[in-house]
Amino acid sequence: MTETRFDALCIGNAICDVFAHVEEDFLLQESLIKGSMRLIDTEEAVRLFDKMGQTVRISGGSAGNTAAGIASLGGRPAYFGKVAEDELGDSYSHDMNGTGVYFNTPRLRDGKPTARSMILITPDGERTMNTYLGACTEFSPSDVDETVVAASAVTYMEGYLWDPEEAKKAFLKAAEVAHAHGRKVALTLSDSFCVDRYRSEFQSLLSDGVVDLLFANEHELKALYETSDLGSAISGAQETGALTALTLGAEGAMVITKDETAKISALSVDNVVDLTGAGDLFAAGFLFGLARDYKLSDAAELGCICAASVISHVGARPEWPLKTTAAQSGFEV
Ligand SMILES: OC[C@H]1O[C@H](O)[C@H](O)[C@@H]1O
């Protein structure tokens, strides 16, 4: 096999996040399901934005956050995602390239604007996302640069890619190219409601060997196997033969292989400000660890460290270098 140029290629919906702090009542008045992600149209995006009070804009997108996290650790990430030729697209590209992520997906011209997610943060730090997909709906197989896939140790993709029809085809093309070059394919389940929408397809990706590495939180894994019992969900994951990295919130994480499970404790965070991107940054640490041949439990520990860092501030992108944070915890990065 040829040398890799990238530790991980992350593919997902390229989204600019617009954050506001709200009280619990706001979610009730808007009939929003706390902790979920719903898709909205332009009118709803404008209406909600008008009600949000003071906002902060930060580049986001689940897989984009993971790529930024890997770069912040000193790794070599690439990213595919569609933004438009507009102001948000400019700032998204700037942030990606500026943090050291290889990002070269052609921008959308004369079409929908760059995607945005209105993210409401409640006092407990939980985030509720309202996403207008915009230009992401035009991400298609032609955006999958095969040379980048072939040069990446792992291609990591969002379950959210199943929402725009063409993006799903792009996912399957990237997976095929990765395997043709002896590389690994990873899927993050994204959201339990996303799992509800595409359960059987996600199950097939695992049982058919399209996905080698699965990232999920407890709710998502239970949704995948339609069970309220975590043990049954873990057994379901084990039967697929895929390596599963399971996040358990304040309880830490678990690495699940066909024959074994290993639990890793979370770092305690005194002040949880915003949970947006916790799973994305866990994935960054874990993928970085795999690229550096860490033991699986060490890779998961690094994932927990990255997740703890990102929930200490607003936004899903590292605010300070994760390389430093990791080194302070004894990791040689
Ligand atoms: O996982 C958090 C991310 O999901 C959504 O894609 C938002 O853009 C946010 O940054």
mmCIF file of C-alpha atoms and ligand atoms in Angstrom:
data_model
loop_
_atom_site.group_PDB
_atom_site.id
_atom_site.type_symbol
_atom_site.label_atom_id
_atom_site.label_comp_id
_atom_site.label_asym_id
_atom_site.label_seq_id
_atom_site.Cartn_x
_atom_site.Cartn_y
_atom_site.Cartn_z
ATOM 1 C CA MET A 1 0.000 0.000 0.000
ATOM 2 C CA THR A 2 1.221 3.515 -0.765
ATOM 3 C CA GLU A 3 2.082 6.032 1.939
ATOM 4 C CA THR A 4 -0.784 8.171 3.199
ATOM 5 C CA ARG A 5 -0.851 11.917 2.680
ATOM 6 C CA PHE A 6 -3.781 12.428 5.047
ATOM 7 C CA ASP A 7 -4.528 10.843 8.443
ATOM 8 C CA ALA A 8 -8.238 11.245 7.791
ATOM 9 C CA LEU A 9 -10.495 12.589 5.093
ATOM 10 C CA CYS A 10 -13.673 13.941 6.676
ATOM 11 C CA ILE A 11 -16.769 14.382 4.509
ATOM 12 C CA GLY A 12 -19.939 16.134 5.600
ATOM 13 C CA ASN A 13 -22.384 18.979 5.345
ATOM 14 C CA ALA A 14 -20.365 22.222 5.437
ATOM 15 C CA ILE A 15 -22.344 24.445 7.788
ATOM 16 C CA CYS A 16 -21.856 27.807 9.439
ATOM 17 C CA ASP A 17 -23.182 27.650 13.010
ATOM 18 C CA VAL A 18 -25.110 30.576 14.487
ATOM 19 C CA PHE A 19 -25.279 30.270 18.280
ATOM 20 C CA ALA A 20 -27.501 31.919 20.863
ATOM 21 C CA HIS A 21 -28.135 31.213 24.528
ATOM 22 C CA VAL A 22 -31.827 30.672 25.250
ATOM 23 C CA GLU A 23 -33.935 29.684 28.239
ATOM 24 C CA GLU A 24 -35.712 26.317 28.344
ATOM 25 C CA ASP A 25 -39.010 28.129 27.699
ATOM 26 C CA PHE A 26 -37.796 29.193 24.272
ATOM 27 C CA LEU A 27 -37.640 25.544 23.171
ATOM 28 C CA LEU A 28 -41.133 24.930 24.564
ATOM 29 C CA GLN A 29 -42.578 27.963 22.789
ATOM 30 C CA GLU A 30 -40.980 26.826 19.522
ATOM 31 C CA SER A 31 -41.991 23.161 20.091
ATOM 32 C CA LEU A 32 -38.390 22.064 19.629
ATOM 33 C CA ILE A 33 -37.007 18.729 20.800
ATOM 34 C CA LYS A 34 -34.056 19.491 23.038
ATOM 35 C CA GLY A 35 -30.774 18.004 21.836
ATOM 36 C CA SER A 36 -32.046 17.240 18.345
ATOM 37 C CA MET A 37 -31.242 18.505 14.854
ATOM 38 C CA ARG A 38 -34.114 19.407 12.539
ATOM 39 C CA LEU A 39 -33.923 20.546 8.938
ATOM 40 C CA ILE A 40 -35.561 23.888 8.131
ATOM 41 C CA ASP A 41 -36.216 25.998 5.009
ATOM 42 C CA THR A 42 -35.092 29.575 4.311
ATOM 43 C CA GLU A 43 -38.223 31.214 5.725
ATOM 44 C CA GLU A 44 -37.938 29.306 8.996
ATOM 45 C CA ALA A 45 -34.222 30.131 9.194
ATOM 46 C CA VAL A 46 -35.010 33.852 8.868
ATOM 47 C CA ARG A 47 -37.918 33.682 11.324
ATOM 48 C CA LEU A 48 -35.888 31.831 13.958
ATOM 49 C CA PHE A 49 -32.842 34.050 13.528
ATOM 50 C CA ASP A 50 -35.013 37.116 14.180
ATOM 51 C CA LYS A 51 -36.104 35.649 17.514
ATOM 52 C CA MET A 52 -32.631 34.584 18.663
ATOM 53 C CA GLY A 53 -31.297 37.756 20.260
ATOM 54 C CA GLN A 54 -27.521 38.087 20.347
ATOM 55 C CA THR A 55 -25.778 35.531 18.157
ATOM 56 C CA VAL A 56 -22.232 34.284 17.556
ATOM 57 C CA ARG A 57 -21.173 32.839 14.187
ATOM 58 C CA ILE A 58 -18.592 30.030 14.063
ATOM 59 C CA SER A 59 -17.739 27.539 11.312
ATOM 60 C CA GLY A 60 -19.192 24.100 12.022
ATOM 61 C CA GLY A 61 -20.519 21.010 10.277
ATOM 62 C CA SER A 62 -19.957 17.779 12.156
ATOM 63 C CA ALA A 63 -17.208 16.258 9.989
ATOM 64 C CA GLY A 64 -15.718 19.718 9.440
ATOM 65 C CA ASN A 65 -15.354 20.041 13.212
ATOM 66 C CA THR A 66 -13.599 16.679 13.320
ATOM 67 C CA ALA A 67 -11.174 17.728 10.581
ATOM 68 C CA ALA A 68 -10.430 20.979 12.438
ATOM 69 C CA GLY A 69 -9.835 18.969 15.623
ATOM 70 C CA ILE A 70 -7.345 16.652 13.916
ATOM 71 C CA ALA A 71 -5.494 19.684 12.545
ATOM 72 C CA SER A 72 -5.453 21.244 16.007
ATOM 73 C CA LEU A 73 -3.781 18.090 17.350
ATOM 74 C CA GLY A 74 -1.072 18.416 14.696
ATOM 75 C CA GLY A 75 -2.511 15.764 12.385
ATOM 76 C CA ARG A 76 -3.049 15.778 8.619
ATOM 77 C CA PRO A 77 -6.760 16.082 7.796
ATOM 78 C CA ALA A 78 -8.579 16.694 4.520
ATOM 79 C CA TYR A 79 -12.215 17.744 4.140
ATOM 80 C CA PHE A 80 -14.895 17.590 1.448
ATOM 81 C CA GLY A 81 -17.997 19.748 1.854
ATOM 82 C CA LYS A 82 -19.978 22.220 -0.256
ATOM 83 C CA VAL A 83 -20.136 25.918 0.467
ATOM 84 C CA ALA A 84 -21.325 28.687 -1.858
ATOM 85 C CA GLU A 85 -19.533 31.659 -3.356
ATOM 86 C CA ASP A 86 -20.801 33.956 -0.616
ATOM 87 C CA GLU A 87 -19.608 35.594 2.582
ATOM 88 C CA LEU A 88 -20.289 32.568 4.787
ATOM 89 C CA GLY A 89 -18.540 30.358 2.223
ATOM 90 C CA ASP A 90 -15.519 32.683 2.310
ATOM 91 C CA SER A 91 -15.266 32.530 6.061
ATOM 92 C CA TYR A 92 -15.830 28.741 6.122
ATOM 93 C CA SER A 93 -13.012 28.167 3.622
ATOM 94 C CA HIS A 94 -10.790 30.591 5.446
ATOM 95 C CA ASP A 95 -11.284 28.777 8.751
ATOM 96 C CA MET A 96 -10.667 25.346 7.225
ATOM 97 C CA ASN A 97 -7.525 26.249 5.318
ATOM 98 C CA GLY A 98 -6.359 28.529 8.138
ATOM 99 C CA THR A 99 -6.377 25.692 10.660
ATOM 100 C CA GLY A 100 -4.407 23.428 8.333
ATOM 101 C CA VAL A 101 -7.181 21.322 6.817
ATOM 102 C CA TYR A 102 -6.797 20.488 3.134
ATOM 103 C CA PHE A 103 -10.108 21.789 1.746
ATOM 104 C CA ASN A 104 -10.550 22.232 -1.974
ATOM 105 C CA THR A 105 -14.162 21.285 -2.806
ATOM 106 C CA PRO A 106 -15.396 23.479 -5.681
ATOM 107 C CA ARG A 107 -17.760 26.156 -4.401
ATOM 108 C CA LEU A 108 -21.361 26.417 -5.555
ATOM 109 C CA ARG A 109 -21.973 29.320 -7.938
ATOM 110 C CA ASP A 110 -25.352 30.898 -8.727
ATOM 111 C CA GLY A 111 -27.236 28.537 -6.466
ATOM 112 C CA LYS A 112 -28.315 28.190 -2.879
ATOM 113 C CA PRO A 113 -26.326 29.990 -0.176
ATOM 114 C CA THR A 114 -23.934 28.386 2.286
ATOM 115 C CA ALA A 115 -25.691 26.239 4.879
ATOM 116 C CA ARG A 116 -26.313 27.557 8.368
ATOM 117 C CA SER A 117 -27.468 25.975 11.583
ATOM 118 C CA MET A 118 -29.289 28.033 14.197
ATOM 119 C CA ILE A 119 -28.040 26.463 17.415
ATOM 120 C CA LEU A 120 -29.870 27.185 20.649
ATOM 121 C CA ILE A 121 -27.855 26.582 23.806
ATOM 122 C CA THR A 122 -29.901 26.043 26.968
ATOM 123 C CA PRO A 123 -28.497 26.773 30.457
ATOM 124 C CA ASP A 124 -27.500 23.109 30.912
ATOM 125 C CA GLY A 125 -25.189 23.377 27.872
ATOM 126 C CA GLU A 126 -27.412 21.188 25.665
ATOM 127 C CA ARG A 127 -27.676 22.276 22.049
ATOM 128 C CA THR A 128 -30.719 22.154 19.787
ATOM 129 C CA MET A 129 -29.938 22.581 16.103
ATOM 130 C CA ASN A 130 -32.078 23.996 13.295
ATOM 131 C CA THR A 131 -30.298 23.512 10.011
ATOM 132 C CA TYR A 132 -30.853 25.055 6.599
ATOM 133 C CA LEU A 133 -28.802 22.849 4.251
ATOM 134 C CA GLY A 134 -28.510 25.317 1.332
ATOM 135 C CA ALA A 135 -25.459 24.605 -0.828
ATOM 136 C CA CYS A 136 -24.913 21.214 0.881
ATOM 137 C CA THR A 137 -27.764 19.783 -1.199
ATOM 138 C CA GLU A 138 -25.513 20.215 -4.260
ATOM 139 C CA PHE A 139 -22.629 18.150 -2.877
ATOM 140 C CA SER A 140 -22.394 15.226 -5.263
ATOM 141 C CA PRO A 141 -20.184 12.321 -6.383
ATOM 142 C CA SER A 142 -18.313 14.676 -8.728
ATOM 143 C CA ASP A 143 -16.988 16.442 -5.605
ATOM 144 C CA VAL A 144 -15.289 13.252 -4.430
ATOM 145 C CA ASP A 145 -11.661 13.718 -5.463
ATOM 146 C CA GLU A 146 -10.500 10.121 -5.754
ATOM 147 C CA THR A 147 -6.829 10.973 -5.340
ATOM 148 C CA VAL A 148 -7.533 12.474 -1.904
ATOM 149 C CA VAL A 149 -9.622 9.457 -0.837
ATOM 150 C CA ALA A 150 -6.889 7.101 -2.002
ATOM 151 C CA ALA A 151 -4.273 9.069 -0.068
ATOM 152 C CA SER A 152 -6.240 9.079 3.221
ATOM 153 C CA ALA A 153 -5.792 6.395 5.882
ATOM 154 C CA VAL A 154 -9.485 6.612 6.720
ATOM 155 C CA THR A 155 -12.465 8.302 5.126
ATOM 156 C CA TYR A 156 -14.808 9.477 7.887
ATOM 157 C CA MET A 157 -18.352 10.457 6.950
ATOM 158 C CA GLU A 158 -21.468 11.814 8.626
ATOM 159 C CA GLY A 159 -24.794 10.026 8.777
ATOM 160 C CA TYR A 160 -26.201 13.499 8.027
ATOM 161 C CA LEU A 161 -24.937 12.972 4.459
ATOM 162 C CA TRP A 162 -27.965 10.708 4.013
ATOM 163 C CA ASP A 163 -30.265 13.767 4.058
ATOM 164 C CA PRO A 164 -29.279 15.349 0.722
ATOM 165 C CA GLU A 165 -29.847 12.695 -1.980
ATOM 166 C CA GLU A 166 -26.688 13.386 -4.013
ATOM 167 C CA ALA A 167 -24.526 13.463 -0.894
ATOM 168 C CA LYS A 168 -25.552 9.899 -0.125
ATOM 169 C CA LYS A 169 -24.239 8.849 -3.552
ATOM 170 C CA ALA A 170 -21.033 10.741 -2.834
ATOM 171 C CA PHE A 171 -20.720 8.804 0.455
ATOM 172 C CA LEU A 172 -21.011 5.468 -1.345
ATOM 173 C CA LYS A 173 -18.530 6.490 -4.035
ATOM 174 C CA ALA A 174 -15.975 7.615 -1.444
ATOM 175 C CA ALA A 175 -16.385 4.349 0.485
ATOM 176 C CA GLU A 176 -15.837 2.313 -2.664
ATOM 177 C CA VAL A 177 -12.718 4.252 -3.647
ATOM 178 C CA ALA A 178 -11.305 4.033 -0.114
ATOM 179 C CA HIS A 179 -11.696 0.255 0.003
ATOM 180 C CA ALA A 180 -10.319 -0.140 -3.521
ATOM 181 C CA HIS A 181 -7.123 1.443 -2.182
ATOM 182 C CA GLY A 182 -7.025 -0.624 0.987
ATOM 183 C CA ARG A 183 -8.139 2.274 3.209
ATOM 184 C CA LYS A 184 -10.703 2.276 6.014
ATOM 185 C CA VAL A 185 -14.192 3.769 6.032
ATOM 186 C CA ALA A 186 -15.789 5.318 9.120
ATOM 187 C CA LEU A 187 -19.350 6.452 9.774
ATOM 188 C CA THR A 188 -20.645 8.677 12.542
ATOM 189 C CA LEU A 189 -24.347 8.154 13.186
ATOM 190 C CA SER A 190 -24.790 11.926 13.748
ATOM 191 C CA ASP A 191 -28.107 12.018 15.602
ATOM 192 C CA SER A 192 -30.687 9.516 16.874
ATOM 193 C CA PHE A 193 -33.374 11.158 14.701
ATOM 194 C CA CYS A 194 -31.067 10.729 11.694
ATOM 195 C CA VAL A 195 -30.758 7.051 12.655
ATOM 196 C CA ASP A 196 -34.560 6.803 12.811
ATOM 197 C CA ARG A 197 -34.742 8.178 9.266
ATOM 198 C CA TYR A 198 -32.171 5.791 7.770
ATOM 199 C CA ARG A 199 -31.933 2.863 10.223
ATOM 200 C CA SER A 200 -32.057 -0.004 7.768
ATOM 201 C CA GLU A 201 -29.601 1.668 5.392
ATOM 202 C CA PHE A 202 -27.126 2.326 8.196
ATOM 203 C CA GLN A 203 -27.495 -1.260 9.391
ATOM 204 C CA SER A 204 -26.742 -2.471 5.860
ATOM 205 C CA LEU A 205 -23.633 -0.294 5.625
ATOM 206 C CA LEU A 206 -22.310 -2.180 8.650
ATOM 207 C CA SER A 207 -23.479 -5.683 7.785
ATOM 208 C CA ASP A 208 -22.263 -5.337 4.167
ATOM 209 C CA GLY A 209 -18.807 -4.211 5.264
ATOM 210 C CA VAL A 210 -19.113 -0.747 3.671
ATOM 211 C CA VAL A 211 -18.224 0.720 7.067
ATOM 212 C CA ASP A 212 -15.249 -0.546 9.127
ATOM 213 C CA LEU A 213 -15.405 1.908 11.991
ATOM 214 C CA LEU A 214 -18.531 3.248 13.664
ATOM 215 C CA PHE A 215 -18.866 6.329 15.887
ATOM 216 C CA ALA A 216 -22.027 6.698 17.932
ATOM 217 C CA ASN A 217 -23.351 8.010 21.199
ATOM 218 C CA GLU A 218 -25.576 5.970 23.469
ATOM 219 C CA HIS A 219 -28.867 7.310 22.027
ATOM 220 C CA GLU A 220 -27.734 6.719 18.460
ATOM 221 C CA LEU A 221 -26.537 3.158 19.060
ATOM 222 C CA LYS A 222 -29.775 2.272 20.858
ATOM 223 C CA ALA A 223 -31.756 3.822 17.994
ATOM 224 C CA LEU A 224 -29.753 1.798 15.473
ATOM 225 C CA TYR A 225 -30.763 -1.461 17.132
ATOM 226 C CA GLU A 226 -34.201 -0.222 18.268
ATOM 227 C CA THR A 227 -33.585 -1.044 21.890
ATOM 228 C CA SER A 228 -33.644 0.815 25.196
ATOM 229 C CA ASP A 229 -31.020 -1.556 26.572
ATOM 230 C CA LEU A 230 -27.428 -0.439 26.040
ATOM 231 C CA GLY A 231 -26.095 -3.979 26.463
ATOM 232 C CA SER A 232 -28.230 -5.210 23.558
ATOM 233 C CA ALA A 233 -27.106 -2.295 21.420
ATOM 234 C CA ILE A 234 -23.467 -3.113 22.204
ATOM 235 C CA SER A 235 -24.055 -6.757 21.269
ATOM 236 C CA GLY A 236 -25.603 -5.578 17.991
ATOM 237 C CA ALA A 237 -22.492 -3.520 17.257
ATOM 238 C CA GLN A 238 -20.246 -6.479 18.098
ATOM 239 C CA GLU A 239 -22.075 -8.742 15.671
ATOM 240 C CA THR A 240 -21.194 -6.454 12.743
ATOM 241 C CA GLY A 241 -17.476 -7.014 13.298
ATOM 242 C CA ALA A 242 -16.846 -3.277 12.898
ATOM 243 C CA LEU A 243 -14.807 -1.376 15.453
ATOM 244 C CA THR A 244 -17.192 0.870 17.394
ATOM 245 C CA ALA A 245 -16.240 3.972 19.371
ATOM 246 C CA LEU A 246 -19.142 4.747 21.665
ATOM 247 C CA THR A 247 -19.391 8.034 23.553
ATOM 248 C CA LEU A 248 -21.231 8.044 26.870
ATOM 249 C CA GLY A 249 -21.353 11.739 27.774
ATOM 250 C CA ALA A 250 -20.192 12.396 31.311
ATOM 251 C CA GLU A 251 -19.536 8.658 31.687
ATOM 252 C CA GLY A 252 -16.733 8.739 29.097
ATOM 253 C CA ALA A 253 -16.481 6.338 26.200
ATOM 254 C CA MET A 254 -16.277 2.704 25.277
ATOM 255 C CA VAL A 255 -14.314 0.934 22.571
ATOM 256 C CA ILE A 256 -16.152 -2.096 21.230
ATOM 257 C CA THR A 257 -14.572 -4.827 19.146
ATOM 258 C CA LYS A 258 -16.002 -8.200 18.144
ATOM 259 C CA ASP A 259 -14.666 -9.878 21.285
ATOM 260 C CA GLU A 260 -14.026 -7.113 23.812
ATOM 261 C CA THR A 261 -15.216 -3.858 25.268
ATOM 262 C CA ALA A 262 -13.060 -1.307 27.089
ATOM 263 C CA LYS A 263 -14.436 1.600 29.093
ATOM 264 C CA ILE A 264 -12.650 4.949 29.327
ATOM 265 C CA SER A 265 -13.576 7.586 31.922
ATOM 266 C CA ALA A 266 -14.464 11.110 30.911
ATOM 267 C CA LEU A 267 -12.522 14.106 32.123
ATOM 268 C CA SER A 268 -14.617 16.044 34.590
ATOM 269 C CA VAL A 269 -15.567 19.452 33.236
ATOM 270 C CA ASP A 270 -16.489 22.012 35.894
ATOM 271 C CA ASN A 271 -18.442 24.277 33.625
ATOM 272 C CA VAL A 272 -20.154 22.708 30.623
ATOM 273 C CA VAL A 273 -20.887 25.701 28.390
ATOM 274 C CA ASP A 274 -21.988 24.174 25.093
ATOM 275 C CA LEU A 275 -22.186 20.496 24.133
ATOM 276 C CA THR A 276 -22.077 21.243 20.384
ATOM 277 C CA GLY A 277 -19.332 19.210 18.743
ATOM 278 C CA ALA A 278 -18.518 16.954 21.723
ATOM 279 C CA GLY A 279 -18.859 13.814 19.572
ATOM 280 C CA ASP A 280 -17.065 15.443 16.633
ATOM 281 C CA LEU A 281 -14.043 16.292 18.743
ATOM 282 C CA PHE A 282 -14.051 12.876 20.393
ATOM 283 C CA ALA A 283 -13.795 11.479 16.854
ATOM 284 C CA ALA A 284 -10.909 13.860 16.117
ATOM 285 C CA GLY A 285 -8.914 12.557 19.070
ATOM 286 C CA PHE A 286 -9.742 8.943 18.336
ATOM 287 C CA LEU A 287 -8.863 9.176 14.626
ATOM 288 C CA PHE A 288 -5.654 11.032 15.440
ATOM 289 C CA GLY A 289 -4.775 8.280 17.914
ATOM 290 C CA LEU A 290 -5.412 5.569 15.315
ATOM 291 C CA ALA A 291 -3.213 7.416 12.831
ATOM 292 C CA ARG A 292 -0.429 7.457 15.435
ATOM 293 C CA ASP A 293 -0.930 3.747 16.222
ATOM 294 C CA TYR A 294 -2.096 4.388 19.790
ATOM 295 C CA LYS A 295 -3.734 1.567 21.714
ATOM 296 C CA LEU A 296 -7.505 1.804 21.171
ATOM 297 C CA SER A 297 -8.105 2.787 24.799
ATOM 298 C CA ASP A 298 -5.476 5.556 24.546
ATOM 299 C CA ALA A 299 -7.047 6.844 21.320
ATOM 300 C CA ALA A 300 -10.405 6.959 23.126
ATOM 301 C CA GLU A 301 -8.830 8.740 26.089
ATOM 302 C CA LEU A 302 -7.463 11.380 23.746
ATOM 303 C CA GLY A 303 -10.958 11.625 22.233
ATOM 304 C CA CYS A 304 -12.392 12.295 25.698
ATOM 305 C CA ILE A 305 -9.778 15.001 26.308
ATOM 306 C CA CYS A 306 -10.679 16.748 23.024
ATOM 307 C CA ALA A 307 -14.399 16.491 23.787
ATOM 308 C CA ALA A 308 -13.897 17.932 27.277
ATOM 309 C CA SER A 309 -12.026 20.861 25.763
ATOM 310 C CA VAL A 310 -14.672 21.783 23.192
ATOM 311 C CA ILE A 311 -17.602 21.715 25.633
ATOM 312 C CA SER A 312 -15.858 24.301 27.807
ATOM 313 C CA HIS A 313 -16.685 27.104 25.354
ATOM 314 C CA VAL A 314 -19.268 28.095 22.763
ATOM 315 C CA GLY A 315 -18.786 26.525 19.329
ATOM 316 C CA ALA A 316 -17.647 23.206 17.952
ATOM 317 C CA ARG A 317 -14.183 24.265 16.807
ATOM 318 C CA PRO A 318 -11.139 24.180 19.092
ATOM 319 C CA GLU A 319 -10.571 27.601 20.668
ATOM 320 C CA TRP A 320 -6.995 26.813 21.655
ATOM 321 C CA PRO A 321 -4.565 24.209 20.232
ATOM 322 C CA LEU A 322 -5.590 20.685 21.187
ATOM 323 C CA LYS A 323 -1.963 19.707 20.710
ATOM 324 C CA THR A 324 -1.136 21.667 23.856
ATOM 325 C CA THR A 325 -4.098 20.267 25.777
ATOM 326 C CA ALA A 326 -3.130 16.720 24.777
ATOM 327 C CA ALA A 327 0.521 17.257 25.729
ATOM 328 C CA GLN A 328 -0.553 18.568 29.158
ATOM 329 C CA SER A 329 -2.341 15.238 29.667
ATOM 330 C CA GLY A 330 0.813 13.318 28.849
ATOM 331 C CA PHE A 331 0.178 12.493 25.174
ATOM 332 C CA GLU A 332 3.081 12.695 22.787
ATOM 333 C CA VAL A 333 1.521 14.469 19.827
HETATM 334 O O1 LIG B 1 -22.025 18.101 15.666
HETATM 335 C C1 LIG B 1 -22.237 19.481 15.713
HETATM 336 C C2 LIG B 1 -22.386 20.031 14.325
HETATM 337 O O2 LIG B 1 -23.514 19.468 13.725
HETATM 338 C C3 LIG B 1 -24.074 20.351 12.792
HETATM 339 O O3 LIG B 1 -23.684 19.885 11.579
HETATM 340 C C4 LIG B 1 -23.587 21.728 13.182
HETATM 341 O O4 LIG B 1 -23.051 22.430 12.112
HETATM 342 C C5 LIG B 1 -22.582 21.512 14.306
HETATM 343 O O5 LIG B 1 -21.365 22.191 14.159
#
